[in-house]
Short mmCIF file of C-alpha atoms (C1' of nucleotides) in Angstrom, two decimals:
data_model
loop_
_atom_site.label_atom_id
_atom_site.label_comp_id
_atom_site.label_asym_id
_atom_site.label_seq_id
_atom_site.Cartn_x
_atom_site.Cartn_y
_atom_site.Cartn_z
CA UNK H 81 79.37 211.60 191.79
CA UNK H 82 76.23 209.54 192.44
CA UNK H 83 75.68 206.98 195.13
CA UNK H 84 78.45 208.30 197.30
CA UNK H 85 77.31 208.77 200.84
CA UNK H 86 79.27 210.79 203.34
CA UNK H 87 78.70 209.95 206.95
CA UNK H 88 80.10 211.28 210.11
CA UNK H 89 82.70 208.76 211.09
CA UNK H 90 81.71 208.79 214.73
CA UNK H 91 78.25 207.46 213.91
CA UNK H 92 79.75 204.41 212.24
CA UNK H 93 81.95 203.27 215.06
CA UNK H 94 84.93 203.20 212.70
CA UNK H 95 88.00 204.00 214.75
CA UNK H 96 91.69 203.60 214.09
CA UNK H 97 92.23 201.96 217.49
CA UNK H 98 90.14 198.92 216.66
CA UNK H 99 90.51 198.92 212.87
CA UNK H 100 91.65 195.49 211.67
CA UNK H 101 93.83 197.10 208.98
CA UNK H 102 95.59 199.47 211.37
CA UNK H 103 99.01 197.69 211.17
CA UNK H 104 99.16 198.45 207.42
CA UNK H 105 97.62 201.90 207.54
CA UNK H 106 98.89 205.27 208.65
CA UNK H 107 98.74 204.53 212.38
CA UNK H 108 100.54 201.19 211.90
CA UNK H 109 103.44 200.68 214.27
CA UNK H 110 102.45 203.59 216.50
CA UNK H 111 102.50 202.72 220.19
CA UNK H 112 101.52 205.98 221.91
CA UNK H 113 97.79 206.21 222.23
CA UNK H 114 97.83 210.00 221.83
CA UNK H 115 99.53 209.72 218.44
CA UNK H 116 96.92 207.29 217.17
CA UNK H 117 94.10 209.37 218.57
CA UNK H 118 95.34 212.57 216.96
CA UNK H 119 95.48 210.89 213.57
CA UNK H 120 92.05 209.43 214.24
CA UNK H 121 90.72 212.90 215.05
CA UNK H 122 91.78 214.10 211.59
CA UNK H 123 89.59 211.46 209.96
CA UNK H 124 86.17 213.02 210.44
CA UNK H 125 84.30 211.26 207.65
CA UNK H 126 84.12 208.00 205.82
CA UNK H 127 82.68 207.31 202.39
CA UNK H 128 80.51 204.40 201.35
CA UNK H 129 81.18 203.58 197.74
CA UNK H 130 78.94 201.18 195.82
CA UNK H 131 80.49 198.76 193.32
CA UNK H 132 81.67 200.48 190.11
CA UNK H 133 81.10 203.96 191.53
CA UNK H 134 83.94 206.47 191.42
CA UNK H 135 85.87 207.84 194.34
CA UNK H 136 87.19 210.55 192.01
CA UNK H 137 87.81 211.09 188.33
CA UNK H 138 91.01 212.07 186.55
CA UNK H 139 91.65 215.78 186.10
CA UNK H 140 89.83 216.80 189.26
CA UNK H 141 91.31 218.66 192.17
CA UNK H 142 92.42 216.74 195.24
CA UNK H 143 92.09 217.77 198.89
CA UNK H 144 92.10 214.46 200.75
CA UNK H 145 93.90 211.19 200.75
CA UNK H 146 91.80 208.09 201.39
CA UNK H 147 92.38 204.91 203.34
CA UNK H 148 90.55 201.76 202.29
CA UNK H 149 88.61 200.44 205.30
CA UNK H 150 86.74 197.63 203.54
CA UNK H 151 86.37 196.44 199.94
CA UNK H 152 88.78 197.28 197.13
CA UNK H 153 89.34 199.82 194.36
CA UNK H 154 91.02 200.10 190.99
CA UNK H 155 92.99 203.09 189.70
CA UNK H 156 93.16 203.79 185.94
CA UNK H 157 93.27 206.24 183.08
CA UNK H 158 91.72 206.17 179.62
CA UNK H 159 94.18 206.33 176.73
CA UNK H 160 93.63 208.05 173.38
CA UNK H 161 91.98 204.90 171.97
CA UNK H 162 89.52 204.68 174.83
CA UNK H 163 91.29 201.76 176.49
CA UNK H 164 91.15 201.54 180.26
CA UNK H 165 94.75 201.37 181.51
CA UNK H 166 94.86 200.11 185.11
CA UNK H 167 97.66 201.43 187.27
CA UNK H 168 96.87 199.98 190.70
CA UNK H 169 94.59 197.96 192.93
CA UNK H 170 93.90 199.10 196.48
CA UNK H 171 92.94 196.89 199.44
CA UNK H 172 92.09 197.56 203.11
CA UNK H 173 94.85 199.58 204.78
CA UNK H 174 96.12 201.09 201.50
CA UNK H 175 96.28 204.86 201.02
CA UNK H 176 94.82 206.33 197.83
CA UNK H 177 95.81 209.58 196.08
CA UNK H 178 99.39 209.88 197.34
CA UNK H 179 100.35 210.55 193.73
CA UNK H 180 98.01 213.52 193.58
CA UNK H 181 99.74 215.47 196.33
CA UNK H 182 102.38 217.39 194.30
CA UNK H 183 99.94 219.62 192.42
CA UNK H 184 96.75 218.64 194.26
CA UNK H 185 95.42 217.16 191.03
CA UNK H 186 94.24 213.62 190.34
CA UNK H 187 95.81 212.38 187.10
CA UNK H 188 94.03 209.03 187.48
CA UNK H 189 90.51 207.83 188.22
CA UNK H 190 89.62 205.50 191.10
CA UNK H 191 86.50 203.33 191.29
CA UNK H 192 85.28 200.55 193.57
CA UNK H 193 85.64 196.91 192.54
CA UNK H 194 83.01 195.99 195.14
CA UNK H 195 80.97 197.82 197.78
CA UNK H 196 83.64 199.58 199.84
CA UNK H 197 84.20 201.95 202.74
CA UNK H 198 86.94 204.57 202.75
CA UNK H 199 88.28 206.87 205.46
CA UNK H 200 88.80 210.50 204.43
CA UNK H 201 92.06 212.15 205.51
CA UNK H 202 92.19 215.90 204.81
CA UNK H 203 95.80 216.45 203.82
CA UNK H 204 96.04 219.93 205.31
CA UNK H 205 95.03 218.60 208.72
CA UNK H 206 97.43 215.70 208.51
CA UNK H 207 100.54 217.86 208.11
CA UNK H 208 100.37 219.36 211.64
CA UNK H 209 100.04 215.91 213.18
CA UNK H 210 103.18 214.82 211.32
CA UNK H 211 104.99 217.93 212.53
CA UNK H 212 103.96 217.27 216.11
CA UNK H 213 104.64 213.53 216.19
CA UNK H 214 107.88 212.25 214.67
CA UNK H 215 106.51 208.72 214.59
CA UNK H 216 103.56 209.77 212.44
CA UNK H 217 105.90 211.59 210.06
CA UNK H 218 108.16 208.56 209.81
CA UNK H 219 105.19 206.28 209.30
CA UNK H 220 103.78 208.38 206.47
CA UNK H 221 107.11 208.54 204.65
CA UNK H 222 107.60 204.80 205.16
CA UNK H 223 104.22 204.21 203.53
CA UNK H 224 105.23 206.26 200.48
CA UNK H 225 108.41 204.17 200.24
CA UNK H 226 106.42 200.95 200.51
CA UNK H 227 104.12 202.12 197.73
CA UNK H 228 107.11 202.85 195.48
CA UNK H 229 108.41 199.33 196.12
CA UNK H 230 105.05 197.74 195.52
CA UNK H 231 104.37 199.71 192.34
CA UNK H 232 107.74 198.71 190.96
CA UNK H 233 107.63 195.06 191.86
CA UNK H 234 104.54 194.04 189.93
CA UNK H 235 105.60 194.80 186.39
CA UNK H 236 109.17 193.57 186.10
CA UNK H 237 108.39 190.27 184.41
CA UNK H 238 109.09 190.09 180.70
CA UNK H 239 106.95 187.18 179.56
CA UNK H 240 103.20 186.94 180.09
CA UNK H 241 103.65 183.95 182.39
CA UNK H 242 106.07 185.88 184.60
CA UNK H 243 103.81 188.92 184.73
CA UNK H 244 100.74 186.93 185.73
CA UNK H 245 102.69 184.89 188.29
CA UNK H 246 104.25 188.03 189.78
CA UNK H 247 100.84 189.68 189.90
CA UNK H 248 99.39 186.73 191.83
CA UNK H 249 102.39 186.60 194.18
CA UNK H 250 101.96 190.32 194.84
CA UNK H 251 98.26 189.92 195.64
CA UNK H 252 98.97 186.88 197.82
CA UNK H 253 101.71 188.66 199.74
CA UNK H 254 99.47 191.68 200.34
CA UNK H 255 96.59 189.46 201.43
CA UNK H 256 98.71 187.46 203.85
CA UNK H 257 99.75 190.79 205.41
CA UNK H 258 96.03 191.38 205.84
CA UNK H 259 95.60 188.19 207.84
CA UNK H 260 94.05 186.19 205.04
CA UNK H 261 95.08 182.55 204.84
CA UNK H 262 96.48 181.10 201.64
CA UNK H 263 93.24 179.21 201.17
CA UNK H 264 91.38 182.47 201.22
CA UNK H 265 92.80 185.07 198.82
CA UNK H 266 90.21 187.50 197.39
CA UNK H 267 90.52 188.33 193.69
CA UNK H 268 87.81 191.01 193.36
CA UNK H 269 88.97 192.26 189.95
CA UNK H 270 87.96 190.73 186.62
CA UNK H 271 90.40 189.01 184.28
CA UNK H 272 89.86 191.98 181.97
CA UNK H 273 91.05 194.30 184.74
CA UNK H 274 94.12 192.13 185.26
CA UNK H 275 94.90 192.16 181.53
CA UNK H 276 94.56 195.95 181.40
CA UNK H 277 96.80 196.22 184.46
CA UNK H 278 99.51 193.93 183.10
CA UNK H 279 99.36 195.14 179.50
CA UNK H 280 98.49 191.67 178.23
CA UNK H 281 95.56 190.46 176.11
CA UNK H 282 92.72 189.20 178.30
CA UNK H 283 92.66 185.94 176.36
CA UNK H 284 96.28 185.38 177.34
CA UNK H 285 95.49 186.02 181.00
CA UNK H 286 92.65 183.54 180.79
CA UNK H 287 94.82 180.86 179.20
CA UNK H 288 97.56 181.32 181.83
CA UNK H 289 94.96 181.10 184.61
CA UNK H 290 93.69 177.90 183.02
CA UNK H 291 97.21 176.47 182.95
CA UNK H 292 97.79 177.41 186.60
CA UNK H 293 94.51 175.73 187.55
CA UNK H 294 95.20 172.63 185.41
CA UNK H 295 98.65 172.29 187.03
CA UNK H 296 96.97 172.58 190.43
CA UNK H 297 99.08 175.61 191.39
CA UNK H 298 96.03 177.70 192.25
CA UNK H 299 92.28 177.19 192.48
CA UNK H 300 89.80 179.97 191.74
CA UNK H 301 86.11 179.98 192.40
CA UNK H 302 83.73 182.81 193.01
CA UNK H 303 86.38 185.58 193.10
CA UNK H 304 88.35 183.67 195.74
CA UNK H 305 91.73 182.08 195.09
CA UNK H 306 93.31 179.16 196.94
CA UNK H 307 97.07 178.83 196.75
CA UNK H 308 97.99 175.17 196.24
CA UNK H 309 101.67 175.25 195.21
CA UNK H 310 103.63 178.31 196.31
CA UNK H 311 106.99 176.87 195.28
CA UNK H 312 105.86 176.35 191.71
CA UNK H 313 104.25 179.78 191.49
CA UNK H 314 107.44 181.43 192.75
CA UNK H 315 109.44 179.43 190.22
CA UNK H 316 107.24 180.79 187.43
CA UNK H 317 107.56 184.41 188.59
CA UNK H 318 110.64 186.57 188.89
CA UNK H 319 110.11 188.06 192.29
CA UNK H 320 111.01 186.74 195.69
CA UNK H 321 108.34 187.69 198.16
CA UNK H 322 109.71 185.19 200.70
CA UNK H 323 106.21 184.05 201.54
CA UNK H 324 107.23 181.02 203.55
CA UNK O 127 133.46 200.59 198.04
CA UNK O 128 136.50 201.75 196.11
CA UNK O 129 137.07 205.08 194.47
CA UNK O 130 134.44 206.80 196.56
CA UNK O 131 135.75 209.98 198.06
CA UNK O 132 133.99 211.77 200.86
CA UNK O 133 134.66 215.43 201.16
CA UNK O 134 133.44 218.05 203.49
CA UNK O 135 130.79 219.86 201.50
CA UNK O 136 131.95 223.26 202.65
CA UNK O 137 135.31 222.84 200.97
CA UNK O 138 133.66 222.25 197.62
CA UNK O 139 131.52 225.36 197.53
CA UNK O 140 128.46 223.23 196.82
CA UNK O 141 125.51 225.02 198.37
CA UNK O 142 121.76 224.62 197.95
CA UNK O 143 121.31 228.35 197.49
CA UNK O 144 123.26 228.51 194.25
CA UNK O 145 122.74 224.93 193.08
CA UNK O 146 121.44 224.92 189.48
CA UNK O 147 119.21 221.91 190.28
CA UNK O 148 117.61 223.48 193.34
CA UNK O 149 114.15 223.94 191.75
CA UNK O 150 113.86 220.16 191.28
CA UNK O 151 115.51 219.12 194.54
CA UNK O 152 114.42 219.17 198.14
CA UNK O 153 114.69 222.92 198.60
CA UNK O 154 112.75 223.58 195.38
CA UNK O 155 109.94 226.07 195.77
CA UNK O 156 111.12 227.23 199.18
CA UNK O 157 111.20 231.02 199.54
CA UNK O 158 112.35 231.58 203.11
CA UNK O 159 116.10 231.67 203.28
CA UNK O 160 116.16 230.12 206.75
CA UNK O 161 114.31 227.04 205.47
CA UNK O 162 116.79 226.53 202.66
CA UNK O 163 119.74 227.11 204.96
CA UNK O 164 118.53 224.61 207.53
CA UNK O 165 118.21 221.94 204.87
CA UNK O 166 121.61 222.93 203.55
CA UNK O 167 123.09 222.56 207.03
CA UNK O 168 121.91 218.93 207.14
CA UNK O 169 123.94 218.16 204.02
CA UNK O 170 127.43 217.97 205.49
CA UNK O 171 129.12 215.86 202.85
CA UNK O 172 129.14 215.17 199.16
CA UNK O 173 130.40 212.10 197.35
CA UNK O 174 132.44 211.97 194.17
CA UNK O 175 131.59 208.82 192.27
CA UNK O 176 133.66 207.69 189.31
CA UNK O 177 131.92 206.15 186.30
CA UNK O 178 130.67 202.60 186.98
CA UNK O 179 131.41 202.81 190.69
CA UNK O 180 128.66 202.00 193.16
CA UNK O 181 126.89 204.40 195.48
CA UNK O 182 125.57 201.37 197.35
CA UNK O 183 124.79 197.72 196.74
CA UNK O 184 121.55 195.84 197.23
CA UNK O 185 121.02 194.25 200.65
CA UNK O 186 123.00 196.84 202.53
CA UNK O 187 121.72 199.07 205.28
CA UNK O 188 120.68 202.63 204.47
CA UNK O 189 121.19 205.74 206.58
CA UNK O 190 121.16 208.55 204.04
CA UNK O 191 119.26 209.66 201.03
CA UNK O 192 121.28 211.16 198.19
CA UNK O 193 120.68 214.06 195.82
CA UNK O 194 122.36 214.00 192.42
CA UNK O 195 124.38 217.19 192.04
CA UNK O 196 126.06 216.37 188.74
CA UNK O 197 126.26 213.34 186.46
CA UNK O 198 123.77 210.47 186.45
CA UNK O 199 123.15 207.05 188.02
CA UNK O 200 121.35 203.83 187.30
CA UNK O 201 119.43 201.71 189.82
CA UNK O 202 119.12 197.94 189.30
CA UNK O 203 118.95 194.45 190.71
CA UNK O 204 120.34 191.15 189.50
CA UNK O 205 117.77 188.44 188.85
CA UNK O 206 118.23 184.70 189.42
CA UNK O 207 119.71 184.31 185.92
CA UNK O 208 122.29 187.02 186.48
CA UNK O 209 120.50 189.57 184.31
CA UNK O 210 120.80 193.21 185.28
CA UNK O 211 117.25 194.56 185.69
CA UNK O 212 117.27 198.36 185.62
CA UNK O 213 114.61 200.09 187.69
CA UNK O 214 115.49 203.77 187.36
CA UNK O 215 117.80 206.44 186.04
CA UNK O 216 118.68 209.43 188.22
CA UNK O 217 119.69 212.90 187.02
CA UNK O 218 120.71 216.14 188.78
CA UNK O 219 118.09 217.17 191.34
CA UNK O 220 116.73 213.63 191.78
CA UNK O 221 116.68 211.98 195.21
CA UNK O 222 118.06 208.44 195.53
CA UNK O 223 117.10 205.79 198.11
CA UNK O 224 113.58 207.00 198.95
CA UNK O 225 112.49 203.39 198.48
CA UNK O 226 114.92 202.23 201.13
CA UNK O 227 113.36 204.27 203.94
CA UNK O 228 110.71 201.82 205.22
CA UNK O 229 113.14 199.25 206.63
CA UNK O 230 116.37 201.20 206.15
CA UNK O 231 117.50 198.57 203.67
CA UNK O 232 118.55 199.01 200.05
CA UNK O 233 116.81 196.40 197.92
CA UNK O 234 118.48 197.76 194.80
CA UNK O 235 122.00 198.74 193.74
CA UNK O 236 122.94 202.17 192.39
CA UNK O 237 125.99 202.94 190.26
CA UNK O 238 127.22 205.96 188.29
CA UNK O 239 126.70 206.14 184.52
CA UNK O 240 129.40 208.82 184.34
CA UNK O 241 131.60 210.69 186.83
CA UNK O 242 129.10 212.15 189.28
CA UNK O 243 128.73 214.17 192.47
CA UNK O 244 126.07 213.43 195.07
CA UNK O 245 124.94 215.29 198.16
CA UNK O 246 124.47 213.19 201.31
CA UNK O 247 121.32 213.79 203.36
CA UNK O 248 121.28 211.94 206.69
CA UNK O 249 117.65 210.94 207.06
CA UNK O 250 117.60 211.26 210.84
CA UNK O 251 118.69 214.87 210.61
CA UNK O 252 116.18 215.68 207.90
CA UNK O 253 113.14 214.71 209.96
CA UNK O 254 113.52 217.55 212.51
CA UNK O 255 113.79 220.11 209.69
CA UNK O 256 110.54 218.79 208.22
CA UNK O 257 108.90 218.99 211.62
CA UNK O 258 110.05 222.55 212.10
CA UNK O 259 109.26 223.86 208.61
CA UNK O 260 105.92 222.93 207.07
CA UNK O 261 107.18 223.92 203.62
CA UNK O 262 110.07 221.46 203.81
CA UNK O 263 107.68 218.70 204.89
CA UNK O 264 105.32 219.51 202.02
CA UNK O 265 108.19 219.65 199.59
CA UNK O 266 109.55 216.25 200.61
CA UNK O 267 106.15 214.59 200.34
CA UNK O 268 105.56 216.27 196.97
CA UNK O 269 108.86 214.81 195.75
CA UNK O 270 107.77 211.30 196.77
CA UNK O 271 104.53 211.85 194.85
CA UNK O 272 106.42 213.05 191.79
CA UNK O 273 108.62 209.98 191.93
CA UNK O 274 105.56 207.71 192.04
CA UNK O 275 104.18 209.46 188.96
CA UNK O 276 107.46 209.29 187.11
CA UNK O 277 108.06 205.63 187.96
CA UNK O 278 104.59 204.74 186.72
CA UNK O 279 104.65 206.74 183.54
CA UNK O 280 107.61 205.14 181.83
CA UNK O 281 106.39 201.58 181.50
CA UNK O 282 102.78 201.80 180.40
CA UNK O 283 103.37 201.22 176.70
CA UNK O 284 102.52 197.76 175.41
CA UNK O 285 104.52 197.54 172.18
CA UNK O 286 108.27 197.99 171.95
CA UNK O 287 107.81 201.15 169.85
CA UNK O 288 105.58 202.71 172.50
CA UNK O 289 107.92 201.81 175.30
CA UNK O 290 110.99 203.28 173.60
CA UNK O 291 109.08 206.42 172.56
CA UNK O 292 107.69 206.89 176.08
CA UNK O 293 111.16 206.38 177.51
CA UNK O 294 112.60 209.10 175.28
CA UNK O 295 109.68 211.45 176.03
CA UNK O 296 110.28 210.89 179.73
CA UNK O 297 113.98 211.67 179.44
CA UNK O 298 113.27 214.71 177.29
CA UNK O 299 110.68 216.06 179.70
CA UNK O 300 113.04 215.62 182.65
CA UNK O 301 115.89 217.26 180.76
CA UNK O 302 113.81 220.26 179.72
CA UNK O 303 112.95 220.70 183.41
CA UNK O 304 116.70 220.81 183.94
CA UNK O 305 117.13 223.70 181.51
CA UNK O 306 118.47 221.63 178.68
CA UNK O 307 117.30 222.61 175.21
CA UNK O 308 115.73 220.08 172.86
CA UNK O 309 118.89 220.13 170.82
CA UNK O 310 120.85 219.10 173.82
CA UNK O 311 119.42 216.06 175.59
CA UNK O 312 122.02 213.85 177.32
CA UNK O 313 121.59 210.08 176.98
CA UNK O 314 124.37 208.83 179.28
CA UNK O 315 123.09 205.24 179.43
CA UNK O 316 123.93 202.52 176.90
CA UNK O 317 121.32 200.92 174.65
CA UNK O 318 121.84 197.79 176.72
CA UNK O 319 120.85 199.73 179.84
CA UNK O 320 117.74 200.99 178.07
CA UNK O 321 116.80 197.47 176.97
CA UNK O 322 117.26 196.16 180.50
CA UNK O 323 115.18 199.03 181.80
CA UNK O 324 112.32 198.55 179.35
CA UNK O 325 112.35 194.74 179.36
CA UNK O 326 113.05 194.62 175.64
CA UNK O 327 115.83 192.88 173.68
CA UNK O 328 118.72 195.25 173.05
CA UNK O 329 118.58 194.43 169.33
CA UNK O 330 114.99 195.68 169.28
CA UNK O 331 115.97 198.91 171.01
CA UNK O 332 118.71 199.41 168.45
CA UNK O 333 116.36 198.83 165.50
CA UNK O 334 113.78 201.26 166.90
CA UNK O 335 116.50 203.87 167.44
CA UNK O 336 117.58 203.35 163.85
CA UNK O 337 114.00 203.85 162.63
CA UNK O 338 113.63 207.04 164.70
CA UNK O 339 116.87 208.35 163.27
CA UNK O 340 115.96 207.34 159.67
CA UNK O 341 112.60 209.08 160.04
CA UNK O 342 114.42 212.17 161.31
CA UNK O 343 112.48 212.17 164.58
CA UNK O 344 115.63 212.24 166.68
CA UNK O 345 119.36 212.51 166.09
CA UNK O 346 121.91 210.86 168.39
CA UNK O 347 125.62 211.34 168.44
CA UNK O 348 128.12 210.96 171.19
CA UNK O 349 125.60 210.26 174.00
CA UNK O 350 123.66 213.42 173.11
CA UNK O 351 120.22 213.43 171.54
CA UNK O 352 118.61 216.14 169.43
CA UNK O 353 114.83 216.17 169.22
CA UNK O 354 113.76 216.87 165.63
CA UNK O 355 110.05 216.01 165.55
CA UNK O 356 108.25 216.12 168.89
CA UNK O 357 104.78 215.70 167.37
CA UNK O 358 105.73 212.46 165.70
CA UNK O 359 107.47 211.11 168.82
CA UNK O 360 104.40 211.89 170.92
CA UNK O 361 102.21 210.18 168.34
CA UNK O 362 104.35 207.04 168.62
CA UNK O 363 104.20 207.00 172.43
CA UNK O 364 101.22 206.69 174.70
CA UNK O 365 101.93 209.42 177.18
CA UNK O 366 101.12 213.08 177.03
CA UNK O 367 103.93 215.07 178.58
CA UNK O 368 102.58 218.28 177.08
CA UNK O 369 106.07 219.35 176.15
CA UNK O 370 105.03 222.24 173.92
"C1'" DC U 256 63.43 187.13 180.80
"C1'" DG U 257 66.60 189.67 178.10
"C1'" DG U 258 70.91 192.08 177.65
"C1'" DG U 259 75.51 192.81 178.58
"C1'" DC U 260 79.62 191.59 180.67
"C1'" DG U 261 83.08 188.22 181.78
"C1'" DT U 262 85.03 183.95 180.57
"C1'" DT U 263 86.48 180.33 177.55
"C1'" DT U 264 88.37 178.26 173.38
"C1'" DG U 265 90.21 178.01 168.47
"C1'" DA U 266 92.91 179.58 164.44
"C1'" DA U 267 96.01 182.62 161.96
"C1'" DC U 268 99.00 186.35 161.95
"C1'" DG U 269 102.78 189.33 163.34
"C1'" DT U 270 105.79 191.56 166.65
"C1'" DG U 271 109.70 190.95 169.05
"C1'" DC U 272 112.98 187.34 170.72
"C1'" DT U 273 116.88 184.31 170.02
"C1'" DC U 274 120.92 183.13 167.88
"C1'" DA U 275 124.74 184.46 165.08
"C1'" DA U 276 128.21 187.31 163.32
"C1'" DG U 277 130.81 191.39 162.39
"C1'" DA U 278 132.28 196.39 162.95
"C1'" DG U 279 133.50 200.19 165.66
"C1'" DG U 280 135.27 202.31 169.88
"C1'" DA U 281 137.02 202.77 174.46
"C1'" DG U 282 139.99 201.29 177.93
"C1'" DT U 283 144.09 198.58 179.54
"C1'" DG U 284 148.54 196.88 179.75
"C1'" DG U 285 152.82 195.92 177.69
"C1'" DC S 77 152.21 204.41 171.55
"C1'" DC S 78 150.46 200.39 169.82
"C1'" DA S 79 148.17 196.00 170.34
"C1'" DC S 80 144.82 193.54 172.43
"C1'" DT S 81 140.47 192.89 174.67
"C1'" DC S 82 136.07 193.82 175.94
"C1'" DC S 83 131.98 196.24 175.41
"C1'" DT S 84 128.60 198.48 172.59
"C1'" DC S 85 126.33 198.96 168.47
"C1'" DT S 86 124.60 196.97 164.21
"C1'" DT S 87 122.37 193.83 160.96
"C1'" DG S 88 120.27 189.37 159.29
"C1'" DA S 89 117.39 185.11 159.57
"C1'" DG S 90 114.21 181.99 161.70
"C1'" DC S 91 111.21 180.99 165.30
"C1'" DA S 92 107.90 181.38 169.12
"C1'" DC S 93 105.07 183.73 172.09
"C1'" DG S 94 101.32 186.51 172.45
"C1'" DT S 95 98.00 189.19 169.83
"C1'" DT S 96 94.02 189.70 167.02
"C1'" DC S 97 89.79 188.16 165.35
"C1'" DA S 98 85.90 185.17 165.89
"C1'" DA S 99 82.46 182.65 168.20
"C1'" DA S 100 80.00 180.56 171.96
"C1'" DC S 101 78.61 180.05 176.72
"C1'" DG S 102 77.51 181.15 181.54
"C1'" DC S 103 76.06 184.34 184.66
"C1'" DC S 104 74.88 188.41 187.07
"C1'" DC S 105 71.75 192.21 187.22
"C1'" DG S 106 68.19 194.98 185.82
#
DNA sequence: CGGGCGTTTGAACGTGCTCAAGAGGAGTGG
DNA sequence: CCACTCCTCTTGAGCACGTTCAAACGCCCG
């Protein structure tokens, strides 16, 4: 696994208490300082991951879960024809590898969409903290529930237009949670990634993006999206994210 | 909520220790009798649910999770056009309402596909057992991970043939886990349910079923499926369930 | 400066949808 | 117990959306 640098977390001044993504992450909603600090103590290391480098590959063993501190990642597998099938995108505050817990095996690969930093949470050290602090236990289980909801919600659309609109609404909703404004939505993944995620030809994704831009519903330049007409985008999709 | 009968669990002689679905359910893998018994003690009641009756409706508050003891359920929501969008099927040993934990709100409805029995697990009473017994905590989190994997795996196919094949492979794999033989796979849901689940026209589902039957890959009669040619079904799908 | 990736656009084909209609089966009420 | 209704399953025909194939361009990165 080249280009992956492990650093002691202390030396980087990364700390849950002043992490901007804390509300979304595992210490989100916790009020007692001791609870937060005990989770923070579990996270000894962080990983710096250069663009396109892998956090882990499919069919490897898993010991840690990871929290995105900065940047973004994609999760995928390679099918029998060599196609890259994307299963998820991860942004700051998201936990990676929750799926790998049952048999401690990664069934999917994860790589960075851009230069990223990730916090390392050794699973075996996290369990005792959950046992000691009910609020940490509740928080962790709530996060797994939120992931189930999020994973479900992005692929319900039937037509290509619905799927792309729902995808954008999902990204927008997650970015607004992360204190981005609607003029400032990062889209770090390529259109090809989006097509592989949605199970749609990349030409179709491109044409739908063009339509959305021509109709002045969104604007995209330099991997950043500006939302111009939320009402119309919600009308095109099937989901209600209640973004108002 | 008509036709829903709550009984004291004791009076029904339903007990985790001799439940046939225990290996798949929350006490699966546990070896210490005290652990199993303390989980069992949390489950005071079971629910008898007649076919088509609801366990709960969307937009209601949630206090319990449910374990299917017998029968089967479907989970769905109604979109703005009144279409029933199926999100999951639940079989004996499966836990229902894990998604509802974050905000204690059901976003989806669940109803019975056939007469069913469900065990009621009050969430607030389950937390202390997880805190006390590391193995119960690990088991619960493993189940959430398994659900994430299962939810993901059924909708990756792009073509209608792939989606139907993957759906059948998923059902078969879950039924073999439940000690069914490949000559004896229950399909309690209607073709309409399957089409609503897969996001495919029900006519298309029917035609693909007809092809699978004509090619002697499967046989279906009276809501029971017989698997005749696993190799061919796996070739048609995209997933590898390694069912051999 | 060259190569490769990502994006854009066009044209033709084909899968799967829509609409329509009928048969079979289960459940309900008289 | 039968008749009626509704739901599910089945099959056909035409159409449309999205794919596939092809080609060209811009741009990032080495």
